[in-house]
Amino acid sequence: MGYKVAVVGATGNVGREIFQTMMERDFPADEVVALASHRSVGHEVSYGDDVTLKCQDLETYDFKGTDIVLSSPGAAVSAKFAPLAAAAGAVVIDNTSHFRMDPNVPLVVPEVNPEAIAGYTKSGIIANPNCSTIQMLVAMKPLHDLAKIKRVVVATYQSVSGGGKAAMDELFNQTKGIFVNQSPESNRKIFTKQIAFNVIPHIDSFMDDGQTKEEWKMVVETAKVLDPDIKVSATCVRVPVFIGHGEMINLEFENALDVDDAREALREAPGVVVIDHRQDEGYVTPAECAGEDAVFVSRIRKDPSVKHGLNFWCVADNLRKGAALNAVQIAEILARDYLSK
Ligand code: NAP
C-alpha cells in the first residue's frame, strides 16, 4: 500500500516540479491531491505525462487521512495551514522560510543531515532550506568532512524562478518590451529594479545590519544543517536567468587540503557532479543545469591568499535540488524509514 500525498502550491513553480519529480522517481503514492488557492480550483495540473489532477482549495481541504504534505504556497500561507495539517496527522515537508529556524522543526538536506528527519515527531513539520543554501551545503559537506571548513564567502547569481511564476513573467515581458521600445518600468511589479539586461544585488528584505534576509538565511541555515562553527559571509544577487542558480564559493579550512583531494571528494559525494576542465566549455552554467538533479561543481582551484583556501563555482536547478527534489528525497526517507504503510 502507498501513501496519500497532498501537494500544496500545486500550480506554482515548485509545486509543478514536485509532481514531475515524484513521477520520475516513482514515489510510492496511492493517491495524490493538488491544492492551491481558491483562484485555482478546478484548474488542471500534470502529474507525469498521463495523469492530470484538478486543483482543490487549500482553505477547505480536510487533511485527515493524508500521510505526507509537500508544501510551497509561500511563508504566510504555510504558517497558517501547516500546523493544522500536522494536527490532522500528516507530516508536512515545507519549502517556505517560515519554519526553518524553529527549534522543533528539522531543517534537512538529505546528503548532509538525513538523521535530522527523526525530529519530525516534535511538530509534524520538516523544513527544506533555502535554494541557495541547499546547493552550497551539498558541495561543502564532503570538503568539511575532509579538512573542516572555518569560513565561507559566497556570492550568488540567482535565477528569477526563485521568485515564483510572476517573477519569470516579469523577466520575459520586460525583455520583450525593451526590444519594442517599451520602458522597463511599464513591465516592473516584482523586482525592485529592472531585471532584464541587469543584475540586482538585493533579494528579500533588508535587515538592520545591512545584509538582506536571503543572505541571513544562508548564514543561519548553514549553522543549523551543517555546523554552527562555520562562519558565512554571503552576497545574494538576482540575475536575468530563468532557471538555475550559480554560486561562487570561497572556503577557508582549518587543515591543509590538496586541490586534487578536494576534487576527488567532490566527485565521490552524493548529489554532486564535477565538470572541471581548464579550457573553453570546461564548466557548467545555469542554462545547462535546468531540469537536472545534480549540484554541478566547476572551476575548482586553490585560493593562495589564505593558508588553506579553495575556490569553486557551483550551479544547480533551484526548482529541483533547490526545492522539489530535496523535498521529495526527504519524503522518500520518511516513507522508507519512519512511516509504516
Ligand atoms: P509561485 O510560482 O508563485 O507559486 C505559488 C503557489 O502558492 C501557487 O500554487 C499558488 O496558488 C499558491 N498559493 C498562493 N497563495 C495561496 C493561498 N492563499 N492558498 C493556497 N495556495 C496559495 O511560487 P514558487 O516559486 O512555487 O515558490 C513557492 C514557495 O516555495 C515560496 O515560499 C518560495 O520561497 C519557496 N521556494 C521557492 C524556491 C524556488 O526556487 N522557486 C526554492 C525554495 C523555496 P495559486 O496559483 O492558486 O495562486
Short mmCIF file of C-alpha atoms and ligand atoms in Angstrom, two decimals:
data_model
loop_
_atom_site.label_atom_id
_atom_site.label_comp_id
_atom_site.label_asym_id
_atom_site.label_seq_id
_atom_site.Cartn_x
_atom_site.Cartn_y
_atom_site.Cartn_z
CA MET A 1 0.00 0.00 0.00
CA GLY A 2 1.25 3.52 -0.82
CA TYR A 3 0.80 6.93 0.70
CA LYS A 4 -1.76 9.68 0.28
CA VAL A 5 0.20 12.79 -0.65
CA ALA A 6 -1.06 16.37 -0.91
CA VAL A 7 0.92 18.96 -2.87
CA VAL A 8 0.18 22.48 -1.63
CA GLY A 9 1.07 25.26 -4.07
CA ALA A 10 0.34 22.81 -6.88
CA THR A 11 0.09 25.46 -9.61
CA GLY A 12 3.40 27.16 -8.69
CA ASN A 13 6.92 26.71 -10.00
CA VAL A 14 7.91 24.44 -7.12
CA GLY A 15 4.59 22.56 -6.97
CA ARG A 16 4.73 21.62 -10.65
CA GLU A 17 8.31 20.43 -10.25
CA ILE A 18 7.27 18.33 -7.23
CA PHE A 19 4.74 16.41 -9.37
CA GLN A 20 7.36 15.86 -12.05
CA THR A 21 9.97 14.69 -9.53
CA MET A 22 7.56 12.33 -7.76
CA MET A 23 6.59 10.73 -11.03
CA GLU A 24 10.17 10.41 -12.30
CA ARG A 25 11.34 8.83 -9.03
CA ASP A 26 8.29 6.59 -8.78
CA PHE A 27 7.29 7.90 -5.37
CA PRO A 28 5.16 5.30 -3.54
CA ALA A 29 1.89 7.26 -3.64
CA ASP A 30 -1.55 5.66 -3.93
CA GLU A 31 -3.33 8.98 -4.13
CA VAL A 32 -2.02 12.45 -4.98
CA VAL A 33 -4.02 15.61 -4.31
CA ALA A 34 -3.34 19.05 -5.82
CA LEU A 35 -4.08 22.04 -3.57
CA ALA A 36 -3.80 25.75 -4.30
CA SER A 37 -5.75 28.93 -3.59
CA HIS A 38 -9.44 29.36 -4.36
CA ARG A 39 -8.33 31.11 -7.59
CA SER A 40 -7.13 27.78 -8.99
CA VAL A 41 -9.99 25.49 -8.00
CA GLY A 42 -10.73 23.21 -10.96
CA HIS A 43 -7.50 24.12 -12.81
CA GLU A 44 -5.67 21.08 -14.10
CA VAL A 45 -2.05 20.26 -13.29
CA SER A 46 0.00 17.42 -14.80
CA TYR A 47 1.21 14.52 -12.72
CA GLY A 48 3.59 12.90 -15.18
CA ASP A 49 2.69 12.59 -18.85
CA ASP A 50 -0.61 10.75 -18.50
CA VAL A 51 -2.34 11.96 -15.34
CA THR A 52 -3.97 15.33 -14.75
CA LEU A 53 -5.24 16.43 -11.36
CA LYS A 54 -7.89 19.06 -10.68
CA CYS A 55 -6.83 21.61 -8.05
CA GLN A 56 -8.77 21.80 -4.83
CA ASP A 57 -8.98 24.72 -2.38
CA LEU A 58 -6.40 24.52 0.42
CA GLU A 59 -8.71 26.59 2.64
CA THR A 60 -11.44 23.95 2.75
CA TYR A 61 -9.40 20.74 2.35
CA ASP A 62 -9.58 18.21 5.20
CA PHE A 63 -6.08 16.73 5.84
CA LYS A 64 -7.43 13.76 7.82
CA GLY A 65 -6.10 10.59 6.13
CA THR A 66 -3.33 12.45 4.25
CA ASP A 67 0.09 10.98 5.10
CA ILE A 68 2.54 13.45 3.57
CA VAL A 69 2.15 17.09 2.51
CA LEU A 70 4.68 18.65 0.15
CA SER A 71 4.17 22.34 0.61
CA SER A 72 5.18 25.54 -1.22
CA PRO A 73 2.39 28.13 -1.05
CA GLY A 74 4.52 30.98 0.43
CA ALA A 75 5.54 31.57 4.04
CA ALA A 76 2.38 33.27 5.31
CA VAL A 77 0.11 30.55 3.95
CA SER A 78 2.34 27.74 5.30
CA ALA A 79 2.40 29.40 8.72
CA LYS A 80 -1.36 29.04 8.89
CA PHE A 81 -2.13 25.69 7.31
CA ALA A 82 0.95 23.51 8.11
CA PRO A 83 0.23 23.17 11.87
CA LEU A 84 -3.39 22.29 11.03
CA ALA A 85 -2.28 19.60 8.57
CA ALA A 86 0.20 18.24 11.14
CA ALA A 87 -2.50 18.21 13.82
CA ALA A 88 -4.67 16.16 11.45
CA GLY A 89 -1.89 13.53 11.33
CA ALA A 90 0.06 14.44 8.17
CA VAL A 91 3.81 15.07 8.04
CA VAL A 92 4.39 18.40 6.27
CA ILE A 93 7.59 18.97 4.28
CA ASP A 94 7.65 22.71 3.79
CA ASN A 95 9.63 24.66 1.20
CA THR A 96 8.93 28.11 2.57
CA SER A 97 11.08 30.08 5.00
CA HIS A 98 8.50 30.12 7.78
CA PHE A 99 9.53 27.12 9.93
CA ARG A 100 13.21 26.76 9.04
CA MET A 101 14.68 28.17 12.24
CA ASP A 102 12.01 26.75 14.57
CA PRO A 103 13.88 24.51 17.06
CA ASN A 104 11.04 21.97 16.87
CA VAL A 105 11.34 21.67 13.10
CA PRO A 106 14.24 19.76 11.50
CA LEU A 107 15.92 21.53 8.58
CA VAL A 108 17.15 18.87 6.20
CA VAL A 109 19.39 18.33 3.19
CA PRO A 110 19.41 14.54 2.72
CA GLU A 111 23.05 14.46 1.53
CA VAL A 112 24.13 16.40 4.65
CA ASN A 113 21.98 15.64 7.72
CA PRO A 114 19.40 12.90 6.91
CA GLU A 115 19.44 11.81 10.56
CA ALA A 116 17.70 15.09 11.50
CA ILE A 117 14.49 13.81 9.84
CA ALA A 118 13.83 11.78 13.02
CA GLY A 119 12.98 15.08 14.75
CA TYR A 120 9.78 15.45 12.71
CA THR A 121 7.78 13.93 15.58
CA LYS A 122 8.10 17.15 17.63
CA SER A 123 5.92 19.24 15.34
CA GLY A 124 4.92 17.06 12.38
CA ILE A 125 6.79 19.52 10.13
CA ILE A 126 10.14 19.24 8.32
CA ALA A 127 11.63 22.28 6.58
CA ASN A 128 13.56 22.48 3.32
CA PRO A 129 16.37 25.06 3.42
CA ASN A 130 16.56 27.99 1.04
CA CYS A 131 17.53 27.02 -2.53
CA SER A 132 20.89 28.81 -2.34
CA THR A 133 21.77 27.15 0.95
CA ILE A 134 20.90 23.65 -0.29
CA GLN A 135 23.26 23.61 -3.27
CA MET A 136 26.07 25.25 -1.28
CA LEU A 137 25.82 22.69 1.53
CA VAL A 138 25.67 19.67 -0.80
CA ALA A 139 29.02 20.85 -2.22
CA MET A 140 30.54 21.90 1.12
CA LYS A 141 29.74 18.72 3.08
CA PRO A 142 32.43 16.41 1.58
CA LEU A 143 35.05 19.16 1.91
CA HIS A 144 34.07 19.87 5.52
CA ASP A 145 34.48 16.16 6.28
CA LEU A 146 37.93 16.29 4.73
CA ALA A 147 39.56 19.40 6.18
CA LYS A 148 36.99 21.25 8.40
CA ILE A 149 35.68 24.47 6.90
CA LYS A 150 36.26 27.57 9.07
CA ARG A 151 34.75 30.24 6.83
CA VAL A 152 32.83 30.57 3.58
CA VAL A 153 32.45 33.65 1.41
CA VAL A 154 29.74 33.13 -1.18
CA ALA A 155 28.32 35.31 -3.96
CA THR A 156 25.14 34.01 -5.56
CA TYR A 157 23.81 34.56 -9.09
CA GLN A 158 20.17 33.60 -8.58
CA SER A 159 17.65 33.00 -11.34
CA VAL A 160 14.28 34.71 -11.42
CA SER A 161 12.31 31.45 -10.97
CA GLY A 162 13.36 31.65 -7.31
CA GLY A 163 10.83 34.49 -7.09
CA GLY A 164 7.92 32.42 -8.45
CA LYS A 165 5.91 32.39 -11.66
CA ALA A 166 5.25 36.13 -11.63
CA ALA A 167 8.98 36.89 -11.47
CA MET A 168 9.63 34.73 -14.55
CA ASP A 169 6.85 36.55 -16.39
CA GLU A 170 8.44 39.88 -15.47
CA LEU A 171 11.81 38.94 -16.97
CA PHE A 172 10.10 37.64 -20.11
CA ASN A 173 7.82 40.66 -20.60
CA GLN A 174 10.49 43.22 -19.75
CA THR A 175 12.98 41.66 -22.17
CA LYS A 176 10.40 41.52 -24.95
CA GLY A 177 9.26 45.07 -24.15
CA ILE A 178 12.76 46.54 -24.37
CA PHE A 179 13.04 45.28 -27.96
CA VAL A 180 9.92 47.26 -28.91
CA ASN A 181 10.98 50.41 -27.05
CA GLN A 182 8.73 49.95 -24.00
CA SER A 183 10.10 51.38 -20.78
CA PRO A 184 11.23 48.57 -18.42
CA GLU A 185 9.23 50.37 -15.72
CA SER A 186 5.99 49.59 -17.56
CA ASN A 187 6.72 45.89 -17.01
CA ARG A 188 8.00 46.05 -13.42
CA LYS A 189 5.98 44.73 -10.46
CA ILE A 190 8.05 42.14 -8.59
CA PHE A 191 11.67 43.28 -8.75
CA THR A 192 12.95 46.47 -7.14
CA LYS A 193 14.90 47.44 -10.28
CA GLN A 194 14.89 46.48 -13.94
CA ILE A 195 15.85 42.79 -14.19
CA ALA A 196 16.12 42.44 -18.00
CA PHE A 197 19.74 43.05 -19.10
CA ASN A 198 20.65 43.90 -15.50
CA VAL A 199 21.68 42.33 -12.16
CA ILE A 200 20.19 43.26 -8.79
CA PRO A 201 22.23 42.91 -5.56
CA HIS A 202 19.11 42.58 -3.45
CA ILE A 203 16.93 39.51 -2.67
CA ASP A 204 14.29 39.59 0.07
CA SER A 205 14.08 42.43 2.58
CA PHE A 206 16.90 44.46 4.17
CA MET A 207 17.83 43.83 7.80
CA ASP A 208 19.13 46.41 10.31
CA ASP A 209 22.79 45.41 9.82
CA GLY A 210 22.67 45.97 6.04
CA GLN A 211 22.51 42.34 4.93
CA THR A 212 19.39 41.04 3.22
CA LYS A 213 17.19 38.30 4.61
CA GLU A 214 18.27 35.99 1.77
CA GLU A 215 21.91 36.45 2.88
CA TRP A 216 20.99 35.93 6.54
CA LYS A 217 19.20 32.67 5.62
CA MET A 218 22.45 31.28 4.17
CA VAL A 219 24.24 32.11 7.45
CA VAL A 220 21.75 30.65 9.92
CA GLU A 221 20.71 27.67 7.79
CA THR A 222 24.37 26.61 7.33
CA ALA A 223 24.73 26.67 11.11
CA LYS A 224 21.59 24.58 11.64
CA VAL A 225 22.21 22.00 8.89
CA LEU A 226 26.00 21.61 8.70
CA ASP A 227 27.99 23.18 11.54
CA PRO A 228 27.36 26.18 13.81
CA ASP A 229 31.13 26.89 13.93
CA ILE A 230 31.35 27.75 10.21
CA LYS A 231 31.35 31.50 9.58
CA VAL A 232 29.39 32.55 6.48
CA SER A 233 29.56 35.80 4.54
CA ALA A 234 27.00 35.89 1.72
CA THR A 235 26.03 38.34 -1.02
CA CYS A 236 22.89 37.37 -2.93
CA VAL A 237 22.31 38.73 -6.42
CA ARG A 238 19.40 38.26 -8.82
CA VAL A 239 20.41 37.76 -12.46
CA PRO A 240 18.33 37.64 -15.68
CA VAL A 241 18.36 33.84 -15.95
CA PHE A 242 15.09 31.86 -15.88
CA ILE A 243 16.21 28.68 -14.07
CA GLY A 244 19.41 27.69 -12.26
CA HIS A 245 21.35 29.42 -9.51
CA GLY A 246 25.11 29.97 -9.77
CA GLU A 247 27.36 30.44 -6.74
CA MET A 248 31.00 31.46 -6.46
CA ILE A 249 32.19 29.83 -3.25
CA ASN A 250 35.40 30.63 -1.39
CA LEU A 251 36.28 28.31 1.51
CA GLU A 252 38.89 28.60 4.23
CA PHE A 253 39.82 25.40 6.05
CA GLU A 254 41.29 24.56 9.42
CA ASN A 255 43.51 21.84 7.92
CA ALA A 256 45.56 21.59 4.75
CA LEU A 257 43.63 20.39 1.68
CA ASP A 258 45.15 19.39 -1.62
CA VAL A 259 43.12 20.57 -4.66
CA ASP A 260 43.18 17.10 -6.22
CA ASP A 261 41.91 15.55 -2.96
CA ALA A 262 39.12 18.14 -2.87
CA ARG A 263 38.18 17.32 -6.46
CA GLU A 264 38.16 13.59 -5.70
CA ALA A 265 35.99 14.06 -2.59
CA LEU A 266 33.53 16.14 -4.61
CA ARG A 267 33.48 13.52 -7.37
CA GLU A 268 32.53 10.83 -4.87
CA ALA A 269 29.99 12.93 -2.97
CA PRO A 270 26.29 12.05 -3.34
CA GLY A 271 24.36 14.58 -5.40
CA VAL A 272 27.48 16.26 -6.82
CA VAL A 273 28.75 16.12 -10.39
CA VAL A 274 32.20 17.59 -11.06
CA ILE A 275 32.78 19.06 -14.51
CA ASP A 276 36.05 20.88 -14.27
CA HIS A 277 38.25 21.14 -17.34
CA ARG A 278 40.52 24.14 -17.53
CA GLN A 279 39.53 25.00 -21.09
CA ASP A 280 36.70 26.56 -23.11
CA GLU A 281 33.36 24.90 -22.23
CA GLY A 282 35.00 23.01 -19.34
CA TYR A 283 32.50 24.20 -16.73
CA VAL A 284 28.72 24.17 -16.17
CA THR A 285 26.40 27.17 -16.46
CA PRO A 286 22.79 27.60 -15.27
CA ALA A 287 21.39 27.04 -18.78
CA GLU A 288 22.83 23.52 -18.76
CA CYS A 289 21.69 22.57 -15.27
CA ALA A 290 17.96 23.38 -15.74
CA GLY A 291 15.98 20.16 -15.41
CA GLU A 292 18.91 18.28 -13.83
CA ASP A 293 19.04 16.82 -10.32
CA ALA A 294 22.74 17.28 -9.55
CA VAL A 295 24.70 20.09 -7.98
CA PHE A 296 27.44 20.78 -10.54
CA VAL A 297 30.88 21.91 -9.40
CA SER A 298 33.43 23.55 -11.72
CA ARG A 299 36.42 25.91 -11.60
CA ILE A 300 37.96 24.16 -8.56
CA ARG A 301 41.21 25.91 -7.63
CA LYS A 302 43.39 26.85 -4.71
CA ASP A 303 42.91 30.26 -3.08
CA PRO A 304 46.52 31.25 -2.41
CA SER A 305 45.53 34.40 -0.48
CA VAL A 306 44.95 32.41 2.75
CA LYS A 307 46.76 29.45 4.37
CA HIS A 308 44.23 26.74 3.43
CA GLY A 309 41.82 28.15 0.83
CA LEU A 310 39.75 26.79 -2.05
CA ASN A 311 37.55 28.43 -4.70
CA PHE A 312 34.91 26.80 -6.85
CA TRP A 313 31.85 27.56 -8.96
CA CYS A 314 28.64 25.66 -8.32
CA VAL A 315 25.30 25.57 -10.17
CA ALA A 316 22.03 23.72 -9.59
CA ASP A 317 18.43 23.86 -10.74
CA ASN A 318 16.81 25.88 -7.96
CA LEU A 319 13.38 24.38 -8.60
CA ARG A 320 14.80 20.82 -8.48
CA LYS A 321 17.57 20.32 -5.90
CA GLY A 322 16.84 23.78 -4.50
CA ALA A 323 13.23 22.86 -3.73
CA ALA A 324 11.21 19.96 -5.23
CA LEU A 325 13.87 17.24 -5.35
CA ASN A 326 15.14 17.99 -1.85
CA ALA A 327 11.56 17.77 -0.52
CA VAL A 328 10.80 14.53 -2.38
CA GLN A 329 14.09 12.99 -1.16
CA ILE A 330 13.06 13.81 2.41
CA ALA A 331 9.64 12.26 1.76
CA GLU A 332 11.31 9.12 0.39
CA ILE A 333 13.40 8.69 3.56
CA LEU A 334 10.37 9.43 5.71
CA ALA A 335 8.31 6.82 3.85
CA ARG A 336 11.10 4.23 3.91
CA ASP A 337 12.37 4.64 7.48
CA TYR A 338 9.74 6.32 9.60
CA LEU A 339 6.16 5.89 8.39
CA SER A 340 4.59 2.48 8.14
CA LYS A 341 2.40 1.51 5.22
P1 NAP B 1 4.82 30.54 -7.27
O1 NAP B 1 5.24 30.01 -8.59
O2 NAP B 1 4.46 31.97 -7.15
O3 NAP B 1 3.59 29.64 -6.75
C1 NAP B 1 2.93 29.90 -5.55
C2 NAP B 1 1.95 28.79 -5.25
O4 NAP B 1 1.34 29.03 -3.98
C3 NAP B 1 0.83 28.68 -6.26
O5 NAP B 1 0.44 27.34 -6.44
C4 NAP B 1 -0.31 29.44 -5.58
O6 NAP B 1 -1.59 29.03 -5.97
C5 NAP B 1 -0.09 29.02 -4.14
N1 NAP B 1 -0.74 29.94 -3.22
C6 NAP B 1 -0.56 31.27 -3.12
N2 NAP B 1 -1.40 31.78 -2.18
C7 NAP B 1 -2.13 30.73 -1.70
C8 NAP B 1 -3.17 30.60 -0.75
N3 NAP B 1 -3.63 31.66 -0.07
N4 NAP B 1 -3.66 29.37 -0.51
C9 NAP B 1 -3.21 28.28 -1.18
N5 NAP B 1 -2.24 28.35 -2.11
C10 NAP B 1 -1.70 29.57 -2.37
O7 NAP B 1 5.98 30.30 -6.18
P2 NAP B 1 7.09 29.13 -6.09
O8 NAP B 1 8.30 29.52 -6.82
O9 NAP B 1 6.44 27.83 -6.41
O10 NAP B 1 7.50 29.21 -4.55
C11 NAP B 1 6.60 28.84 -3.54
C12 NAP B 1 7.29 28.85 -2.18
O11 NAP B 1 8.44 28.00 -2.21
C13 NAP B 1 7.81 30.23 -1.73
O12 NAP B 1 7.63 30.34 -0.33
C14 NAP B 1 9.28 30.17 -2.05
O13 NAP B 1 10.05 31.00 -1.23
C15 NAP B 1 9.59 28.72 -1.79
N6 NAP B 1 10.77 28.26 -2.51
C16 NAP B 1 10.91 28.54 -3.80
C17 NAP B 1 12.08 28.12 -4.45
C18 NAP B 1 12.30 28.45 -5.88
O14 NAP B 1 13.45 28.32 -6.32
N7 NAP B 1 11.27 28.85 -6.60
C19 NAP B 1 13.03 27.39 -3.80
C20 NAP B 1 12.82 27.07 -2.48
C21 NAP B 1 11.69 27.53 -1.85
P3 NAP B 1 -2.49 29.94 -6.99
O15 NAP B 1 -1.95 29.64 -8.36
O16 NAP B 1 -3.86 29.42 -6.77
O17 NAP B 1 -2.30 31.36 -6.59
#
